[in-house]
mmCIF file of C-alpha atoms and ligand atoms in Angstrom:
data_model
loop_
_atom_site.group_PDB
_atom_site.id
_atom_site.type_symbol
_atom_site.label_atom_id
_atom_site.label_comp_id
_atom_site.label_asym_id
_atom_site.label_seq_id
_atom_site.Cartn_x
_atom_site.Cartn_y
_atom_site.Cartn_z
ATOM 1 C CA UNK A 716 14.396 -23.765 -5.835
ATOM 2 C CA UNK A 717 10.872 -22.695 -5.707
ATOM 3 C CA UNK A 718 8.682 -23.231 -8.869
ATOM 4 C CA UNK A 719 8.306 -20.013 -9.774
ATOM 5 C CA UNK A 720 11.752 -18.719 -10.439
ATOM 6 C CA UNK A 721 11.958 -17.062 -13.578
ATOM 7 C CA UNK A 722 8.175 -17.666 -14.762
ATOM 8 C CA UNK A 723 5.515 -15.006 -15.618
ATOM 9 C CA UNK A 724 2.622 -14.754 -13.256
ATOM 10 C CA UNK A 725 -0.316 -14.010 -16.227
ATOM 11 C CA UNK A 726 -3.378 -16.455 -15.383
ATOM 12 C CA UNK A 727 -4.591 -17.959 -12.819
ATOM 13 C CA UNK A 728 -4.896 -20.921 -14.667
ATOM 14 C CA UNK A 729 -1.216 -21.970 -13.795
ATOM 15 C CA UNK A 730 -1.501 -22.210 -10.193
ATOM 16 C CA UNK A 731 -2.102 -25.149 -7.824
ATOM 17 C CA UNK A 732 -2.758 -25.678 -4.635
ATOM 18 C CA UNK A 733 0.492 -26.476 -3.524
ATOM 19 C CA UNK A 734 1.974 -23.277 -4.680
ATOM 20 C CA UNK A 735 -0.351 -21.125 -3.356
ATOM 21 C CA UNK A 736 0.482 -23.028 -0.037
ATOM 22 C CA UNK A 737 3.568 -21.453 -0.631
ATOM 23 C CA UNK A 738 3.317 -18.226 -1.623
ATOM 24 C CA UNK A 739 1.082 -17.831 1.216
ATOM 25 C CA UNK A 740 3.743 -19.240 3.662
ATOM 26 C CA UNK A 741 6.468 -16.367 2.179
ATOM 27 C CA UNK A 742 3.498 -13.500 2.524
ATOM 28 C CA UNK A 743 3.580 -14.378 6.100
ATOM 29 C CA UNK A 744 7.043 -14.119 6.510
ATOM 30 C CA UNK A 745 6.783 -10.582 4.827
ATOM 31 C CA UNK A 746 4.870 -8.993 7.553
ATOM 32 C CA UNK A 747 7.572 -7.347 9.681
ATOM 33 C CA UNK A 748 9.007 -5.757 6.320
ATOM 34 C CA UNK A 749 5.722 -4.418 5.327
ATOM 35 C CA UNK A 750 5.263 -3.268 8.649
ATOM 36 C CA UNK A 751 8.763 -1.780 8.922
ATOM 37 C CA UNK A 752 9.722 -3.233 12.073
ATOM 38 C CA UNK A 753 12.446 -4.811 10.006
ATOM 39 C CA UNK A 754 13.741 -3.790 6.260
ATOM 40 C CA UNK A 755 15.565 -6.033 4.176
ATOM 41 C CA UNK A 756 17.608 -5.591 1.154
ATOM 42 C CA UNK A 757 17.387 -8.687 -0.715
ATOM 43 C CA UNK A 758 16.756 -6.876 -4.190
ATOM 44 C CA UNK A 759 19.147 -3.860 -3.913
ATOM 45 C CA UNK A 760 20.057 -3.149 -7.227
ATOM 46 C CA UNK A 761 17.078 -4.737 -8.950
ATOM 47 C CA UNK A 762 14.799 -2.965 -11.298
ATOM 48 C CA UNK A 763 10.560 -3.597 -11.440
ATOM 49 C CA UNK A 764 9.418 -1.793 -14.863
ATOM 50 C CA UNK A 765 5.987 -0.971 -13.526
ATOM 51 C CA UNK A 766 4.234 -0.263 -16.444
ATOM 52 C CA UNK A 767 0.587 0.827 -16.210
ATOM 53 C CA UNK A 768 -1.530 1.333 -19.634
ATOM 54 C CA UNK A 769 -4.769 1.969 -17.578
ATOM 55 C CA UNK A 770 -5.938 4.072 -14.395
ATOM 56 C CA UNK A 771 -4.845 2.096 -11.298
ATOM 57 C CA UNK A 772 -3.908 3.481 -8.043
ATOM 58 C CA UNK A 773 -3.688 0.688 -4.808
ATOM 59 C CA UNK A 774 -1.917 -1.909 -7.766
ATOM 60 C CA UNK A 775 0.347 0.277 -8.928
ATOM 61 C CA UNK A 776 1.084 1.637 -5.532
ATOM 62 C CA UNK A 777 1.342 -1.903 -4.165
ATOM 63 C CA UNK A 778 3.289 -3.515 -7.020
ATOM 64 C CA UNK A 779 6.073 -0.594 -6.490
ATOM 65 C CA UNK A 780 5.563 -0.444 -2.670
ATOM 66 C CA UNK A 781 6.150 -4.717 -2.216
ATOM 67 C CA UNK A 782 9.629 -3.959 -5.513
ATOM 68 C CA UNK A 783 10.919 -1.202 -2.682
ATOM 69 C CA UNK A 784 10.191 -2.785 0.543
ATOM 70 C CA UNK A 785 12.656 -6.162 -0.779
ATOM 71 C CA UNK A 786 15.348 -3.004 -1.441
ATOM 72 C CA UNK A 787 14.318 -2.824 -5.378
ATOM 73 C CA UNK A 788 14.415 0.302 -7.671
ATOM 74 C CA UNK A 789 10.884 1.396 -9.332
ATOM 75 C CA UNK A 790 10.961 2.605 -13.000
ATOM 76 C CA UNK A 791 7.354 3.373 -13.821
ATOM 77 C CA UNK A 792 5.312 4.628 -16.999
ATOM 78 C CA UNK A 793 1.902 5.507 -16.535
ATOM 79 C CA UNK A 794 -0.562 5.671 -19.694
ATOM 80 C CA UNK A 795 -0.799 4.635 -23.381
ATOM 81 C CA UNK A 796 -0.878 8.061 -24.008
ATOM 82 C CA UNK A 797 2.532 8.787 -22.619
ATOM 83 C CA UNK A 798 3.831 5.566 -24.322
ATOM 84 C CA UNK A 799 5.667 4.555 -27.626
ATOM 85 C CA UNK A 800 2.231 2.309 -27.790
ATOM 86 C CA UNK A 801 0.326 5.371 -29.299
ATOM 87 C CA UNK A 802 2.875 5.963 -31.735
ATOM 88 C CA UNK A 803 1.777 2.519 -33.083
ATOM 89 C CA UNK A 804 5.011 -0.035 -31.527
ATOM 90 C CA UNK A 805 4.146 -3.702 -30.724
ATOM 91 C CA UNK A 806 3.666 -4.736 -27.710
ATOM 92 C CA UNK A 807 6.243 -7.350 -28.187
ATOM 93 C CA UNK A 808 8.971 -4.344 -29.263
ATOM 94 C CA UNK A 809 7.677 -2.735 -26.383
ATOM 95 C CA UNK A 810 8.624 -5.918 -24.577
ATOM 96 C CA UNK A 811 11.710 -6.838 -25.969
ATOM 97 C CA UNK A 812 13.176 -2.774 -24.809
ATOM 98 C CA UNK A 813 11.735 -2.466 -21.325
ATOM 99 C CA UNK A 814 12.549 -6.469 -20.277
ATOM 100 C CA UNK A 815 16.057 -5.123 -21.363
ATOM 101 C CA UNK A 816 15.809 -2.119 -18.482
ATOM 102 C CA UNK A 817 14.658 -4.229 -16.111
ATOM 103 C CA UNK A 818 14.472 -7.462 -13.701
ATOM 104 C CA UNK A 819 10.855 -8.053 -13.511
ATOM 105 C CA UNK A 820 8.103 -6.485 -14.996
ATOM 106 C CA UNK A 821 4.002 -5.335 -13.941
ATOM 107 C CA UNK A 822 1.770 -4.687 -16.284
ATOM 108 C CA UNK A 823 -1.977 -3.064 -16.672
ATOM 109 C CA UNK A 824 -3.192 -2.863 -19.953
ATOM 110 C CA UNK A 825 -6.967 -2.414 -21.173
ATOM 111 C CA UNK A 826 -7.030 -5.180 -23.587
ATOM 112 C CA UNK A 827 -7.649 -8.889 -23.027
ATOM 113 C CA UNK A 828 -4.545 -11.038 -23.393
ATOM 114 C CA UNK A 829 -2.438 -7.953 -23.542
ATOM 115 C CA UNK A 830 -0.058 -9.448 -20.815
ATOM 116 C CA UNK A 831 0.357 -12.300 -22.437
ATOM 117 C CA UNK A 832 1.141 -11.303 -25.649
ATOM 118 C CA UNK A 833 3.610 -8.695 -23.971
ATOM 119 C CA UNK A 834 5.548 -11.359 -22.110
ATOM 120 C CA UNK A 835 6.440 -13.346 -25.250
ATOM 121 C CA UNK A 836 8.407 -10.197 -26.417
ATOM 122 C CA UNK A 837 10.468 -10.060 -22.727
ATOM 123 C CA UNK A 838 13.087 -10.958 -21.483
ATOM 124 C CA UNK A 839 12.545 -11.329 -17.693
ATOM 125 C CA UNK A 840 9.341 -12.366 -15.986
ATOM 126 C CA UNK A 841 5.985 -10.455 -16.189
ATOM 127 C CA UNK A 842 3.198 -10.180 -13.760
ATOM 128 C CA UNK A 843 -0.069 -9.395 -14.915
ATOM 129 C CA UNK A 844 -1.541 -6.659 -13.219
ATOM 130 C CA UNK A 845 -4.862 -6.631 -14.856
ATOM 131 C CA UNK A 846 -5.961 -7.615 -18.961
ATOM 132 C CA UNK A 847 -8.719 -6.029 -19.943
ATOM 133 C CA UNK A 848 -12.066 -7.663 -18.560
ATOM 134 C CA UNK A 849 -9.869 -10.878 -18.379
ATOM 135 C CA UNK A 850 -7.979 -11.677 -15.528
ATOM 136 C CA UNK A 851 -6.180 -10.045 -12.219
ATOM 137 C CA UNK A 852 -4.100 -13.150 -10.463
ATOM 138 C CA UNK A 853 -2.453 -10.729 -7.986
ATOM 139 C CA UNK A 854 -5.770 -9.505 -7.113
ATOM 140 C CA UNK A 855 -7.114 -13.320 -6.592
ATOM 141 C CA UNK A 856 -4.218 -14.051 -4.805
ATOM 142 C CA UNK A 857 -4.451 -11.129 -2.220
ATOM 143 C CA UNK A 858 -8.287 -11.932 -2.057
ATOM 144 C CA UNK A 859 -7.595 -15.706 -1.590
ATOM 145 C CA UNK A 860 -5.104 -15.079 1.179
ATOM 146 C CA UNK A 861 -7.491 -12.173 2.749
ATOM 147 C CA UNK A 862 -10.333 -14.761 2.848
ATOM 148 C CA UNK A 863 -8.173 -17.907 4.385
ATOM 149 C CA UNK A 864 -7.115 -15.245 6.945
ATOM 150 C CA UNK A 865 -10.926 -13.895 7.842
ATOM 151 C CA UNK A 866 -12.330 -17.904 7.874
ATOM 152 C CA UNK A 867 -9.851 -18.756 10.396
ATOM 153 C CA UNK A 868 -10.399 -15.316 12.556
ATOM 154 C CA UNK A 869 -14.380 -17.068 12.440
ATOM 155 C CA UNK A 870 -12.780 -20.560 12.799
ATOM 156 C CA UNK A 871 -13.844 -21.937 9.371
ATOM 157 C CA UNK A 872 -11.588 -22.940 5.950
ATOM 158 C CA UNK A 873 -12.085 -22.097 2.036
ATOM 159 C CA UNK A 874 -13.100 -25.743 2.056
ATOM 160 C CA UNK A 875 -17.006 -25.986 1.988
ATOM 161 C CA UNK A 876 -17.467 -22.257 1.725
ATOM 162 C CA UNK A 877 -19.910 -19.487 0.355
ATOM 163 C CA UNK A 878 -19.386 -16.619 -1.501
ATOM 164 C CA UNK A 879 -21.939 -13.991 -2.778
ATOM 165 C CA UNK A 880 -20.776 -11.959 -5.264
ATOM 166 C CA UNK A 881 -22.388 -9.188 -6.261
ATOM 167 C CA UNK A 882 -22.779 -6.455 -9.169
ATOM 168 C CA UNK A 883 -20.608 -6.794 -12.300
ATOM 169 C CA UNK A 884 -19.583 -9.928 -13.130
ATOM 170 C CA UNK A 885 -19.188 -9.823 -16.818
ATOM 171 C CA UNK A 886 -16.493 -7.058 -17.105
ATOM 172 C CA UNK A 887 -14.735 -7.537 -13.450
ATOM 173 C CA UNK A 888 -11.728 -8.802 -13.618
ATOM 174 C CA UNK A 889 -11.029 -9.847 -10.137
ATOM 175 C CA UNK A 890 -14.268 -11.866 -9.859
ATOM 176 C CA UNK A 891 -13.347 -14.199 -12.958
ATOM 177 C CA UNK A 892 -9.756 -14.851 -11.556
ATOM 178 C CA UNK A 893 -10.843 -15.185 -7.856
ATOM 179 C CA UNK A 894 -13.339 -18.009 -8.626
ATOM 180 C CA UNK A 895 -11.174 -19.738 -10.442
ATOM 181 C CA UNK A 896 -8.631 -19.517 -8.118
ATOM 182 C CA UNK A 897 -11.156 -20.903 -5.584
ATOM 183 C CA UNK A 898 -12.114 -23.438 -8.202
ATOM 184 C CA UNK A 899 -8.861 -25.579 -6.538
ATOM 185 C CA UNK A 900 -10.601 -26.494 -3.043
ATOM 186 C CA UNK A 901 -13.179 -28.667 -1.918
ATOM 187 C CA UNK A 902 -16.988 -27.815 -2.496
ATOM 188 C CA UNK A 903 -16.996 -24.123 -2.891
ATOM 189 C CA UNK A 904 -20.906 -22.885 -3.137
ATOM 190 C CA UNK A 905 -21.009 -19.746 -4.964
ATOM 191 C CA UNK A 906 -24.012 -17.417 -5.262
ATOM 192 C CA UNK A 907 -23.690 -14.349 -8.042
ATOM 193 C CA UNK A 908 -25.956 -11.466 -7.780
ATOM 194 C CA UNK A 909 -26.212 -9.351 -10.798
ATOM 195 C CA UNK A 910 -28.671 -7.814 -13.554
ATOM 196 C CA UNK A 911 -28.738 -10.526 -15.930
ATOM 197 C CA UNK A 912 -26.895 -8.689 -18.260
ATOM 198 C CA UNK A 913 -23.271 -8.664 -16.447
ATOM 199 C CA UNK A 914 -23.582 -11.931 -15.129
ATOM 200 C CA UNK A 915 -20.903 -14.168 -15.021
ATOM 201 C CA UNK A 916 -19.092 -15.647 -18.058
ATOM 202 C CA UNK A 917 -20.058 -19.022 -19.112
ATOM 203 C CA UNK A 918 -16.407 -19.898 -19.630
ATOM 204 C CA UNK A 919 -16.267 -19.353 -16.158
ATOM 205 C CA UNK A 920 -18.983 -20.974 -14.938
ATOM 206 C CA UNK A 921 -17.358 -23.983 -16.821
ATOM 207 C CA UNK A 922 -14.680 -23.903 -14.990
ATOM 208 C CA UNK A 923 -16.764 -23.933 -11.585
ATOM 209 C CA UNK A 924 -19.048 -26.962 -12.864
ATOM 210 C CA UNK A 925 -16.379 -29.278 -14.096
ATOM 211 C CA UNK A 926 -14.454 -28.540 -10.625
ATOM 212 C CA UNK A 927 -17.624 -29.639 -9.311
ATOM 213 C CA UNK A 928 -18.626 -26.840 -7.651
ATOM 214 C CA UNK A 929 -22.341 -25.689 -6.862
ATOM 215 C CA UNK A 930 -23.106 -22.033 -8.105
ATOM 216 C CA UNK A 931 -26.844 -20.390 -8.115
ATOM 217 C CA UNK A 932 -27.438 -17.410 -9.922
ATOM 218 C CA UNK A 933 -29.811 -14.460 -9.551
ATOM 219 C CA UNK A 934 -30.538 -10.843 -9.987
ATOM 220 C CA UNK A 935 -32.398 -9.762 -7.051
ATOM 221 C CA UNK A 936 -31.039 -9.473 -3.397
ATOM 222 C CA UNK A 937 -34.292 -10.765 -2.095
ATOM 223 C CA UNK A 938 -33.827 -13.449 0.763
ATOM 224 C CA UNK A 939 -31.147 -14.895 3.371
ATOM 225 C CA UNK A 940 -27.670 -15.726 1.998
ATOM 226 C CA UNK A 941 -25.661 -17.742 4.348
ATOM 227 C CA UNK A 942 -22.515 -16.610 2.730
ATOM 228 C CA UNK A 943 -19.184 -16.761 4.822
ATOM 229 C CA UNK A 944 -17.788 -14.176 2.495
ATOM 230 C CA UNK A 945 -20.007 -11.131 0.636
ATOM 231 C CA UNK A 946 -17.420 -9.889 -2.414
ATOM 232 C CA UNK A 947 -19.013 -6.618 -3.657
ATOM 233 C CA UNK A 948 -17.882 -4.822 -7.153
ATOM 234 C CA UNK A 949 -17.732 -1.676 -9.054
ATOM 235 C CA UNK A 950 -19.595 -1.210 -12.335
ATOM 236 C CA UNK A 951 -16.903 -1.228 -14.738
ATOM 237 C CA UNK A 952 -18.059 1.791 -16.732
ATOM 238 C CA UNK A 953 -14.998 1.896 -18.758
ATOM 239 C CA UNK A 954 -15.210 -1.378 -19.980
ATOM 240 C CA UNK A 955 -19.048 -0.593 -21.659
ATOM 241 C CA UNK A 956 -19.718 0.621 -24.796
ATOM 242 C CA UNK A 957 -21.181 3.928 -23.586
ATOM 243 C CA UNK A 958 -21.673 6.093 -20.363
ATOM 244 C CA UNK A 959 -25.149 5.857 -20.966
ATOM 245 C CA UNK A 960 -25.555 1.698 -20.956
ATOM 246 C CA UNK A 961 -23.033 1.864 -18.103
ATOM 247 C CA UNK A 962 -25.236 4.405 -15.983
ATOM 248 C CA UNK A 963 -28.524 1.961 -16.508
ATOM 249 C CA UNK A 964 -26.345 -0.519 -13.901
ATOM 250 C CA UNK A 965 -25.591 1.989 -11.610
ATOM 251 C CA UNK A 966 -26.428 1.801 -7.773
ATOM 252 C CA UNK A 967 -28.612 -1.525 -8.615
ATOM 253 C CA UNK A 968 -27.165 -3.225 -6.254
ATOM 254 C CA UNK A 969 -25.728 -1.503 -2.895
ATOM 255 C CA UNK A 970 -24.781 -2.675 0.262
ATOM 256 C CA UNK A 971 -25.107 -0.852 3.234
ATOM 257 C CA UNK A 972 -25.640 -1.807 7.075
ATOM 258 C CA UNK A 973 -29.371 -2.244 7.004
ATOM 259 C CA UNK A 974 -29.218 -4.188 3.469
ATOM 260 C CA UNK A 975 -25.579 -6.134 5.389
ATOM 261 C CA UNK A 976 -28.267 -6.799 7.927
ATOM 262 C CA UNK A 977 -31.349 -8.306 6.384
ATOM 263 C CA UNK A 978 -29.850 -10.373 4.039
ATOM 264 C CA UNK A 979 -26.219 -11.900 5.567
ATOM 265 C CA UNK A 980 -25.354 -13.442 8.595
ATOM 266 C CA UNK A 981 -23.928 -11.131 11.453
ATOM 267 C CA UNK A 982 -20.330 -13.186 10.541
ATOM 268 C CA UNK A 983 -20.765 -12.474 7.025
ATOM 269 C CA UNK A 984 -16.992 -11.071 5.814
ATOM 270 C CA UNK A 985 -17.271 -7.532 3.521
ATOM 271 C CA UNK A 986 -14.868 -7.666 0.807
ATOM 272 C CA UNK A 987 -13.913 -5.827 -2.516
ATOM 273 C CA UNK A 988 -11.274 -5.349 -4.655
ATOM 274 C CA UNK A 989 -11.839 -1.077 -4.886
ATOM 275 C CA UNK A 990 -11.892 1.363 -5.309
ATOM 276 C CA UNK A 991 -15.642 1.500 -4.386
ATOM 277 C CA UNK A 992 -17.132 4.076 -6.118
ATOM 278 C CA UNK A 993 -18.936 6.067 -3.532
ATOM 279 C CA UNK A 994 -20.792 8.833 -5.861
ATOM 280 C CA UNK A 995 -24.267 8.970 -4.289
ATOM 281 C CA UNK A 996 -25.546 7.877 -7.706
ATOM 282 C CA UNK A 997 -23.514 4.384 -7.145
ATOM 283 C CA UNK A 998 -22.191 4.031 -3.569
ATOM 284 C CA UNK A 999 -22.180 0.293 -3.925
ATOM 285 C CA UNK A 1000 -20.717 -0.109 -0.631
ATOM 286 C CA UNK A 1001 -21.759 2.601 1.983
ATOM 287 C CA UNK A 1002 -19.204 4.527 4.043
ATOM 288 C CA UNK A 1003 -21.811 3.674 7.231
ATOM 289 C CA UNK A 1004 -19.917 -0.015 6.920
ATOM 290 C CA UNK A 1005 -16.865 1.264 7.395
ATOM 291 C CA UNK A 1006 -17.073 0.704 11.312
ATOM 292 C CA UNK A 1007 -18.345 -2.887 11.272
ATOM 293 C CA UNK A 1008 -15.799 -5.284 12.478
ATOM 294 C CA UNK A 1009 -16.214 -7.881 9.152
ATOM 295 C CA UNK A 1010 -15.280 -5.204 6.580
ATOM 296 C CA UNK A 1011 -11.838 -6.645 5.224
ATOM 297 C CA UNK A 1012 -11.062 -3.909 2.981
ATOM 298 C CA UNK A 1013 -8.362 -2.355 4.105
ATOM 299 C CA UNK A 1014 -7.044 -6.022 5.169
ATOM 300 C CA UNK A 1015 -6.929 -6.860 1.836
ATOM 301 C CA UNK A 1016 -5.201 -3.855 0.585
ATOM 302 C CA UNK A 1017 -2.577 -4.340 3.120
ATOM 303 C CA UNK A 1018 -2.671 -8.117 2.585
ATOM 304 C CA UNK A 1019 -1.853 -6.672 -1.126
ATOM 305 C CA UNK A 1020 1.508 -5.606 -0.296
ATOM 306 C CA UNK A 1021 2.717 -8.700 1.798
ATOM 307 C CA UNK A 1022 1.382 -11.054 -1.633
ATOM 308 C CA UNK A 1023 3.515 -9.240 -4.001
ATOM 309 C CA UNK A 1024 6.580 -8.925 -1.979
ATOM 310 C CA UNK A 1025 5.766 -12.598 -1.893
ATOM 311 C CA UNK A 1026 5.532 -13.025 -5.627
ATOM 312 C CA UNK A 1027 8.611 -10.863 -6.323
ATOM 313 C CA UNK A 1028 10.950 -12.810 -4.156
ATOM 314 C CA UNK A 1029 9.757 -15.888 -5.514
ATOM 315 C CA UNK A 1030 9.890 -15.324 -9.030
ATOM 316 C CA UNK A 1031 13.663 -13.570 -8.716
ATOM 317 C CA UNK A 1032 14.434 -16.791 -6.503
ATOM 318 C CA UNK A 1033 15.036 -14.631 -3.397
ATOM 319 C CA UNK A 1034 12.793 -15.494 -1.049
ATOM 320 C CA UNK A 1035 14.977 -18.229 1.225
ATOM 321 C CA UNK A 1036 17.786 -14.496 0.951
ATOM 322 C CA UNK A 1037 15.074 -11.935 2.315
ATOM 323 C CA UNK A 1038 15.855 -12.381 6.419
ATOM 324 C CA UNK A 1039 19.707 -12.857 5.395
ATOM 325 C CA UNK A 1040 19.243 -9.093 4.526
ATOM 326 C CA UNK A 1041 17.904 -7.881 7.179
ATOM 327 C CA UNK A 1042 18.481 -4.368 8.719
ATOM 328 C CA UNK A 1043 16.982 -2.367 11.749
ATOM 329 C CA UNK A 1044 14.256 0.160 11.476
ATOM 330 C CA UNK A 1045 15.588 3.423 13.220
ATOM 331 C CA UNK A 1046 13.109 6.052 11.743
ATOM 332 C CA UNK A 1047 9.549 6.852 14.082
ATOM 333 C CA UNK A 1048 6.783 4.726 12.791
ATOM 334 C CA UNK A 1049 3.000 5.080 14.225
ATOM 335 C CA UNK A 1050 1.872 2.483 16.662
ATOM 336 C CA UNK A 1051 -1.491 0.703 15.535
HETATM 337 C C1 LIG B 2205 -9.962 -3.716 -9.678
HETATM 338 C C2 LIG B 2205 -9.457 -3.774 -11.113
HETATM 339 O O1 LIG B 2205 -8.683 -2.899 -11.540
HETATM 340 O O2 LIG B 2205 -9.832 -4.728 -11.776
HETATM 341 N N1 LIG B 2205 -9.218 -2.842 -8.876
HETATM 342 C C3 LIG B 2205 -8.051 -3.292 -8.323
HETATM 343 O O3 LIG B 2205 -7.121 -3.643 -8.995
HETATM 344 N N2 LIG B 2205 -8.003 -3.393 -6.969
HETATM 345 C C4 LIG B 2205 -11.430 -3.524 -9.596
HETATM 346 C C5 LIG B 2205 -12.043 -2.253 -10.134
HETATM 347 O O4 LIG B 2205 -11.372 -1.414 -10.744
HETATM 348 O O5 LIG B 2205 -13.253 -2.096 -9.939
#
């Protein structure tokens, strides 16, 4: 039995190297599903409660996309508005009814340690799809697997390797949980670009010093960074106290070809969690990217799908089941 039958997936504080190993292993195996050249149905009958308290689109997309693609069922809310949660109902009530409508649960919320406190009230397993400013493990693990994947393309390993991230480190989620994630291997250098007022947490700059880790900080893109990966980020306006403080931050820190150019290496990989928000005012990472070869977007969104299906069959103990139930493909699909 794998070791994450029956757990939540909330931090990425409960992970080791050995099980991402493994979860990685079962995303590969994925691929022909997620590419429907094959369709299984190891989870007919099973239920994901794919509850979403804050705007998402690729997360919730992907969490419900990776539930149907194992032969699950999708119940989804969308919004505290639309929710028993405005009408004032704990989160653990909340918990204790949905876990009973379902085999697995996702979960957005906009508060820190939201998640958590939701999974004490359920029944089945929960899987954090964002707290707050907090954390976003699906989102580290899906970057963590993207990055493996783009080192090897260049013939390198996380082992020994540079990062730049860049723009708002204080309220983006995916950046805490990604370098704590990366935390786990061997001499990780990390370099973190922003104003000094959204720079990274110091409880997670802890965590990279006592892992032994090298990290330099700054807030100006002068120079050459000889970063293996470049992790842009979105100003998390919604996470600010007003529009107005949010706006000061806005479009500091772009990349575009030229900027790509002058300050990376031509190997440099382009990452970022999205969406990128491409008002002209912002436009943190320009669409005039979009045609160079080391932009892993859209790798990583796919890479999102083949993750989860990954974490779903893992945590409902499936994932040994998935080619047992396999099926043909008859319906047209578009060649690459
Ligand atoms: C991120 C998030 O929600 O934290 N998006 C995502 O899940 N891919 C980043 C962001 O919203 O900027």
């Amino acid at each position: 039995m794998n070791s994450l039958v029956g757990q939540h997936v909330l931090s990425v504080d409960q992970f080791d190297r050995d099980t991402i190993k493994e979860i990685f292993t079962v995303a590969d195996q994925m691929r022909p599903y997620a590419k429907r050249e094959k369709r299984t149905s190891v989870l007919n009958g099973a239920i994901l409660g794919n509850l979403f308290f804050e705007p998402s689109t690729r997360t919730r997309v992907s969490f419900g996309t990776a539930f149907n693609l194992l032969g699950g069922f999708v119940r989804e809310t969308t919004g505290i508005g639309s929710s028993a949660l405005a009408k004032g109902e704990s989160l653990f009530d909340t918990a204790r009814v949905l876990s009973g409508y379902s085999d697995i649960v996702a979960m957005r919320h906009p508060d820190s340690g939201s998640v958590a406190e939701f999974a004490v009230g359920s029944r089945v397993p929960v899987i954090n799809g964002g707290d707050g400013a907090n954390e976003h493990p699906t989102q580290a693990l899906l970057d963590l697997y993207t990055i493996e994947k783009e080192l090897a393309y260049h013939g390198g390993s996380l082992d020994g390797m540079h990062i730049a991230m860049i723009g708002d480190l204080k309220y983006g989620r995916t950046v805490h949980s990604l370098s704590k994630l990366l935390t786990l291997f061997k001499n990780i250098r990390f370099t973190l670009i922003s104003p000094t007022e959204l720079g990274m947490p110091t409880k997670v700059l802890d965590v990279i010093e006592n892992a032994g880790h090298k990290f330099h900080i700054t807030d100006s893109m002068e120079g050459q960074f000889d970063a293996d990966i470049c992790y842009q980020t979105r100003i998390q306006e919604e996470r600010f106290p007003s529009k107005e403080e949010a706006n000061k931050y806005r479009g500091k820190f772009r990349l575009n070809q030229d900027i790509y150019t002058r300050h990376f290496q031509s190997k440099t990989v382009i990452m970022h969690p999205l969406p990128r928000d491409s008002r002209a005012d912002a436009n943190e990472l320009d669409n005039d990217l979009n045609m160079n070869p080391n932009l892993a977007i859209f790798r990583q969104t796919d890479n999102g799908v083949l993750v989860r299906m990954a974490l779903f069959a893992m945590t409902l103990g499936v994932e040994h089941l998935v080619a047992k139930y396999e099926h043909n493909v008859p319906w047209y699909k578009p060649t690459e």
